[in-house]
Coordinates of C-alpha atoms in Angstrom, one line a residue:
X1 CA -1.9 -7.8 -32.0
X2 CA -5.5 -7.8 -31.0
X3 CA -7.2 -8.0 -27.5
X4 CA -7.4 -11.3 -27.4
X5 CA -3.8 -11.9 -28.0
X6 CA -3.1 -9.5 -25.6
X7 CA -5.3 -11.3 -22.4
X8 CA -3.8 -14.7 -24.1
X9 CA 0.1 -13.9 -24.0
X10 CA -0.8 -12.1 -20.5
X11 CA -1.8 -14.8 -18.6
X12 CA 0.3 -17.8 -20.3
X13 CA 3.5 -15.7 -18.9
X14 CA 1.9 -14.7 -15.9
X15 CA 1.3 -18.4 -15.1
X16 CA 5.3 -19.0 -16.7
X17 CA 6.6 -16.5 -14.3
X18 CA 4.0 -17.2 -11.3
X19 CA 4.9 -20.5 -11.1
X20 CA 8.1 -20.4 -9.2
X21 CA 6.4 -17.5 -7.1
X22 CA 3.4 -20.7 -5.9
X23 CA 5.3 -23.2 -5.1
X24 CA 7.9 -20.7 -2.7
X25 CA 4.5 -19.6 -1.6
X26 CA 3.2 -22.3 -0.5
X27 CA 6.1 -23.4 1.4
X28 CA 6.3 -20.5 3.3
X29 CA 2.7 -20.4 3.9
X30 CA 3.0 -23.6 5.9
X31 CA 6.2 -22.5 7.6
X32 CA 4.9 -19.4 8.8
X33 CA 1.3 -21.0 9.8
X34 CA 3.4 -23.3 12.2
X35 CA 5.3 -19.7 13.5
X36 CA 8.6 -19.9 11.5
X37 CA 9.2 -17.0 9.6
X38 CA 11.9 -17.8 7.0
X39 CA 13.5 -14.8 5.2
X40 CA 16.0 -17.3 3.7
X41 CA 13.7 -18.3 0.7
X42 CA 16.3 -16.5 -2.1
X43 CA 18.8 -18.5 -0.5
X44 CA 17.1 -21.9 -0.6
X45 CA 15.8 -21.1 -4.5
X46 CA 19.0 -19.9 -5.3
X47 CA 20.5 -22.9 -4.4
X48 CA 17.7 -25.3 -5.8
X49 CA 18.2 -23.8 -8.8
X50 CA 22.4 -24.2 -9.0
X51 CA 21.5 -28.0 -8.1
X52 CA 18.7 -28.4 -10.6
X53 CA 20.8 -27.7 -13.6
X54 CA 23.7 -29.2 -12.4
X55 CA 22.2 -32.4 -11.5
X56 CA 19.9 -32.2 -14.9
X57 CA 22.6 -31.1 -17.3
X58 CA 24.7 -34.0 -15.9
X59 CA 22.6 -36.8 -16.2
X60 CA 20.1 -35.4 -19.2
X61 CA 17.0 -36.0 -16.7
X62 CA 15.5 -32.8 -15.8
X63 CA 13.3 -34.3 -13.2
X64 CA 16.2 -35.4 -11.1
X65 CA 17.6 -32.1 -11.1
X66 CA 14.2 -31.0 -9.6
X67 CA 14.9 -33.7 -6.9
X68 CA 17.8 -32.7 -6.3
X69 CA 16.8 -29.2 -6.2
X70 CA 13.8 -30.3 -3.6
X71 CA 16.6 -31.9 -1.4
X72 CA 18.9 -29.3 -1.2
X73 CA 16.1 -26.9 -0.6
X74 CA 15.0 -29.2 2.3
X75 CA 18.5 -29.2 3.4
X76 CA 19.0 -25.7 3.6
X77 CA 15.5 -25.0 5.0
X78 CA 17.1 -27.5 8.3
X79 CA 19.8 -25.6 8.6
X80 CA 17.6 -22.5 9.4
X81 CA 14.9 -24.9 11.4
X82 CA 17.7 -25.7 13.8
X83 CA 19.1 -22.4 14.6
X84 CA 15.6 -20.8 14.6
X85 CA 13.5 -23.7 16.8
X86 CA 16.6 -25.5 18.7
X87 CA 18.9 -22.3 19.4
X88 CA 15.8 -20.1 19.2
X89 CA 17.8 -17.8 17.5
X90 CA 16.1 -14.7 15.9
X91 CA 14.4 -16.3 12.8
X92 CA 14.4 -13.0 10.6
X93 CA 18.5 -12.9 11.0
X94 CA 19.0 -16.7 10.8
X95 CA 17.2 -16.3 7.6
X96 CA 18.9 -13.1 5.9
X97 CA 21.7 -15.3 7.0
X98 CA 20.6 -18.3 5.0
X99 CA 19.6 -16.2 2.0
X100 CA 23.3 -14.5 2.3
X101 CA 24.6 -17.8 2.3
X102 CA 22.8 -19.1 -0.8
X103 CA 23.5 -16.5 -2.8
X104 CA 27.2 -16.5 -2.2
X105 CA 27.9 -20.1 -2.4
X106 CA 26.0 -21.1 -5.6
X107 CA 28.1 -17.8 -7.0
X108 CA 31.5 -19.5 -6.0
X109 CA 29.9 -23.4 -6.9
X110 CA 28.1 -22.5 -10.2
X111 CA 31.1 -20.5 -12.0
X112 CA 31.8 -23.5 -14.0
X113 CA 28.5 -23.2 -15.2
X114 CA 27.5 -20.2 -16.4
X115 CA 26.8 -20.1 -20.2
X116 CA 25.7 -23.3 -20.7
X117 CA 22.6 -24.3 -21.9
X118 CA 20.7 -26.9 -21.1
X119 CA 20.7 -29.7 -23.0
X120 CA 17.1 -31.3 -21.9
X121 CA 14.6 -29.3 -20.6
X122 CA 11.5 -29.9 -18.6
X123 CA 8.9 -31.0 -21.1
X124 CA 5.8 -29.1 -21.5
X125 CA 2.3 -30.6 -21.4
X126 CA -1.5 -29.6 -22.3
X127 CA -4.5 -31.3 -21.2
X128 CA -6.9 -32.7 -23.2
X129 CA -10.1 -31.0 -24.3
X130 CA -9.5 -28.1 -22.1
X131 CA -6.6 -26.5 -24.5
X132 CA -9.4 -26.0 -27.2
X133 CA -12.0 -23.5 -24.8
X134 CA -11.4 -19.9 -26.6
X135 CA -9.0 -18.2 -25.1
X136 CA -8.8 -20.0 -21.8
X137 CA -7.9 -23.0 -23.3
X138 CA -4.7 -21.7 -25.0
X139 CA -3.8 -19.5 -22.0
X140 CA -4.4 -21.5 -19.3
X141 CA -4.2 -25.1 -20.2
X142 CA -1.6 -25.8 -23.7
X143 CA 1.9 -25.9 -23.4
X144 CA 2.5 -24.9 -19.8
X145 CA 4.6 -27.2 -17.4
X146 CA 4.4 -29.8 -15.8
X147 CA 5.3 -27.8 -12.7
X148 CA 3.0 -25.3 -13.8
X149 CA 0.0 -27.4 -13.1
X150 CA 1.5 -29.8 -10.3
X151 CA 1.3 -26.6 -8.4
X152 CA -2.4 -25.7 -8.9
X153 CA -3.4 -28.9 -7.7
X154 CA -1.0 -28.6 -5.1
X155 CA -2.4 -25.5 -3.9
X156 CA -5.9 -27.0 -3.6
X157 CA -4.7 -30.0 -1.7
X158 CA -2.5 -28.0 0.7
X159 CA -5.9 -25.6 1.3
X160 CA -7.9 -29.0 2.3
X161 CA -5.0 -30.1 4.5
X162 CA -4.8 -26.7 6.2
X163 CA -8.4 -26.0 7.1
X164 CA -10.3 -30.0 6.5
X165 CA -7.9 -32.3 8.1
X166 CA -6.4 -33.2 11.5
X167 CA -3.0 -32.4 10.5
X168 CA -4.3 -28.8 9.8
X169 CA -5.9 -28.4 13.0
X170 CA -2.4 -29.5 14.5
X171 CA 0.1 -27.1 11.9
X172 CA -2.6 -23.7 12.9
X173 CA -2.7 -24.7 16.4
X174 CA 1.0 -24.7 16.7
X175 CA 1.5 -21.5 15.0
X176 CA -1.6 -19.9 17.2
X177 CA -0.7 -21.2 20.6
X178 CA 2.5 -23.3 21.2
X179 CA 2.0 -23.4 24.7
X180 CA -2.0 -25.1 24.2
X181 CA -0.6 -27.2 21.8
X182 CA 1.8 -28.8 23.8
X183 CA -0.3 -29.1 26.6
X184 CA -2.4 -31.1 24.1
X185 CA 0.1 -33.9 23.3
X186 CA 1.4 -32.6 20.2
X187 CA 5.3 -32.0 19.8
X188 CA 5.5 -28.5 18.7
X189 CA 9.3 -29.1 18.1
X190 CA 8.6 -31.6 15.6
X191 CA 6.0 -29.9 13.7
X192 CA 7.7 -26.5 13.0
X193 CA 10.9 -28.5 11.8
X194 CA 8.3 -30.4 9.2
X195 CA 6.7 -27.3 8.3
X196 CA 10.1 -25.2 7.6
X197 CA 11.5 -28.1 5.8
X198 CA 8.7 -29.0 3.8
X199 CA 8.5 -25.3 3.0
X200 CA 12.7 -25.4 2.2
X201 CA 11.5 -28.7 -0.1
X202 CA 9.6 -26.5 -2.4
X203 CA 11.2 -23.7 -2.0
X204 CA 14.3 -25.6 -3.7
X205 CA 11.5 -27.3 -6.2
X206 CA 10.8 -23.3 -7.3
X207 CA 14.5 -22.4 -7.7
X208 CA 14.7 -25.6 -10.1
X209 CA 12.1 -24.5 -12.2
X210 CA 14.0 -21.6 -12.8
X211 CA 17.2 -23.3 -14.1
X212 CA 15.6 -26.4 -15.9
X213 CA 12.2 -24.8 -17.3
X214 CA 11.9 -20.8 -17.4
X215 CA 15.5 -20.1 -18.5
X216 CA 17.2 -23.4 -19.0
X217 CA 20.5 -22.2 -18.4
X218 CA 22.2 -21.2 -14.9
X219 CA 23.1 -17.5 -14.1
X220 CA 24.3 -15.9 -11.0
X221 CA 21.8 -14.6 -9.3
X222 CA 19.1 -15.6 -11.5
X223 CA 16.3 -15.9 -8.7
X224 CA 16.4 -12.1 -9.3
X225 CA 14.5 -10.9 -5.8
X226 CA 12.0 -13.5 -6.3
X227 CA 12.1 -14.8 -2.5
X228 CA 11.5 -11.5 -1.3
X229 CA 8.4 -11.5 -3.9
X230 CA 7.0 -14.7 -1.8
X231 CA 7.3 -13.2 1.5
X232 CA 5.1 -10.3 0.7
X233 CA 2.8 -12.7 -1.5
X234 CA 2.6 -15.2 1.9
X235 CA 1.2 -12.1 3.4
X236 CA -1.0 -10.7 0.6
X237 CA -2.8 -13.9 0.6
X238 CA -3.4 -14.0 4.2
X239 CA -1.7 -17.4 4.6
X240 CA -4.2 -19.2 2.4
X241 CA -2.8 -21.6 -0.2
X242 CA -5.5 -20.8 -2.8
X243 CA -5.4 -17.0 -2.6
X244 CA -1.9 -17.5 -3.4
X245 CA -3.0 -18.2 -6.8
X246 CA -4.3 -15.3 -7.5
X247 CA -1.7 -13.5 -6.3
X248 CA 1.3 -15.0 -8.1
X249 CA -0.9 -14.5 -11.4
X250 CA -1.1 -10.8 -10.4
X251 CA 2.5 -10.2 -9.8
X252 CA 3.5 -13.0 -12.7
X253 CA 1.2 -10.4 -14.7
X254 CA 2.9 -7.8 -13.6
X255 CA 6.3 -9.0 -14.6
X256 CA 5.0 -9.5 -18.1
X257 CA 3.6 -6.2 -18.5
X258 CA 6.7 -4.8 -17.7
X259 CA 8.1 -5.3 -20.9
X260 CA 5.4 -4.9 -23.0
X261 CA 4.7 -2.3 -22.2
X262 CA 7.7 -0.6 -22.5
X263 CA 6.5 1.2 -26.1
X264 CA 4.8 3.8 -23.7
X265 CA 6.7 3.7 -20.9
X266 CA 10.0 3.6 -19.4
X267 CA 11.5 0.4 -19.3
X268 CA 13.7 1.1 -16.0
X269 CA 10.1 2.4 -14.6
X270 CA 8.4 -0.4 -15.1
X271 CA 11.2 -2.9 -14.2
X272 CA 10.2 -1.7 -10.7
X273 CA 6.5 -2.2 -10.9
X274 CA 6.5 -5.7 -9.7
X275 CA 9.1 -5.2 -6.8
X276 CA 7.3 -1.8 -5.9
X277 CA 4.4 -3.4 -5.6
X278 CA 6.1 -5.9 -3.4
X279 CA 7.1 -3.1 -0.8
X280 CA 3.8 -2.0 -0.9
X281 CA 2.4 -4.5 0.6
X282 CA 4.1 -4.9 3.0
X283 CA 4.2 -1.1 3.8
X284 CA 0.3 -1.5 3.6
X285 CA 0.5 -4.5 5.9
X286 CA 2.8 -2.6 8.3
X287 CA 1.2 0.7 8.6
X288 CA -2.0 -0.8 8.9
X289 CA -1.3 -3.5 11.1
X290 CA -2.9 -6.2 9.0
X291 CA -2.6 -9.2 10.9
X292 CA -5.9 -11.4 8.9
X293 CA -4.9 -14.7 8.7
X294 CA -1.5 -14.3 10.6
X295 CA -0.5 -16.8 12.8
X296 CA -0.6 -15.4 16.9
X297 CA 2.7 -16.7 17.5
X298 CA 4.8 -15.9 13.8
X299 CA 8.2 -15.3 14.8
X300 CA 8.3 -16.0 18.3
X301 CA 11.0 -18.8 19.6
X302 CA 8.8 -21.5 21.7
X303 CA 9.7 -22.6 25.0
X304 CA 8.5 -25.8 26.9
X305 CA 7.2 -24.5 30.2
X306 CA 6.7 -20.7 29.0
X307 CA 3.7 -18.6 28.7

């Protein structure tokens, strides 16, 4: 196979595998900017994922098993809003909690299912005129899916939102300073829940691709550590939508490259490269305190009257 194979096949299943990893991304980057910290994201794909398949291999329509998958996402992502912003519960254990949660109930609910393949998968698409460029073309833009490319442009548009618009303003103010924000007129309450269950929404969306695109099947456990993988991407791209991109592509590359190249390498080796290089980020963001982009008040229950 010659070089240009190589960069092709590289970068088509980096963008396969990365795909999942943006929109779980982008979720949590607008969760976090409002100052929720959700650990529960292997929960909420998990689940998204049970309900994709189940919901797709029921009614032969993929696309409402990615609705359902968005719901139930949503659903869980509320669950975890209310304990972390009404409660004020400690958001990095009402998350583990939620990602224990998901894990064990779509391994009890999804026994029935395991085996089965799916009988109608998400549909692939390539756009016109671009799929000819050398190279690009047939990496970037033929036969990827829908999903795939929903989630670029999605990326872009949630950048504008965050940093051009009003609303933006509002969601970074919220997660900088609660307290000025209130004091302002806007309901910080309501914003964080909108921002953690819009995160949950795609989050679930994620999971689905999973179960109704990548590997139309279900499996226990199939997320495979990916949540984990979009907390330390949220913080390797500074909580910016569009460096998320490139970040999924690098781990999605990553993933690839572990198995081909495991001709010089040991396979159980690089298994671990993407995950390691997971921890190592965060290590690297830990020990050195990296904080660029971080929301001032990430973590930190919010209440009326307190400075």
């Amino acid at each position: 196979m010659g070089w240009e194979s190589w960069i092709v096949d590289t970068l088509r299943r980096a963008l396969a595998y990365g795909t999942p990893l943006l929109w779980g991304t982008l979720g949590e980057i607008y969760a976090e900017r409002a100052g929720v910290v959700n650990l529960g994201v292997e929960g909420m794909m998990i689940l998204g994922a049970l309900s994709a398949f189940a919901v797709a291999q029921s009614t032969g329509n993929p696309w409402l098993g990615i609705l359902a998958a968005a719901a139930v996402g949503g659903l869980s992502a509320l669950i975890h809003a209310f304990f972390s912003i009404t409660l004020r519960a400690n958001q990095y254990v009402s998350g583990l909690a939620l990602t224990i949660f998901g894990l064990g109930l779509s391994g009890l609910l999804g026994t029935s299912w395991v085996g089965i393949s799916l009988r109608n998968p998400l549909p692939k698409a390539t756009i016109p005129g671009l799929g000819d460029i050398p190279i690009l073309g047939p990496a970037l833009f033929r036969d990827h899916s829908y999903l795939t490319y929903i989630g670029l442009v999605l990326a872009a548009v949630l950048w504008f939102v965050l940093y051009k618009t009003r609303w933006g303003i509002v969601i970074r103010s919220v997660g900088e300073s609660p307290s000025t924000a209130d004091a302002m007129g806007i309901n910080v309450f309501a914003v964080r829940y909108l921002c953690v269950v819009f995160g949950g929404v795609l989050a679930g969306v994620a999971g689905g691709f999973l179960s109704v695109e990548y590997r139309p099947s279900w499996t226990e456990g199939m997320t495979a550590g990916m949540g984990w993988i979009v907390i330390a991407l949220t913080i390797f791209a500074a909580w910016d939508p569009l460096q998320a991109v490139g970040g999924v592509v690098l781990f999605g590359g990553l993933y690839h490259l572990a198995y081909r190249l495991q001709r010089w390498f040991p396979p159980e080796f690089l298994k671990l490269m993407p995950y390691a290089f997971a921890i190592l980020v965060l290590a690297v963001a830990g020990l050195r305190k990296v904080r660029r982009g971080a929301p001032a008040a990430l973590g930190l229950p919010y209440v009326r009257g307190q400075r």
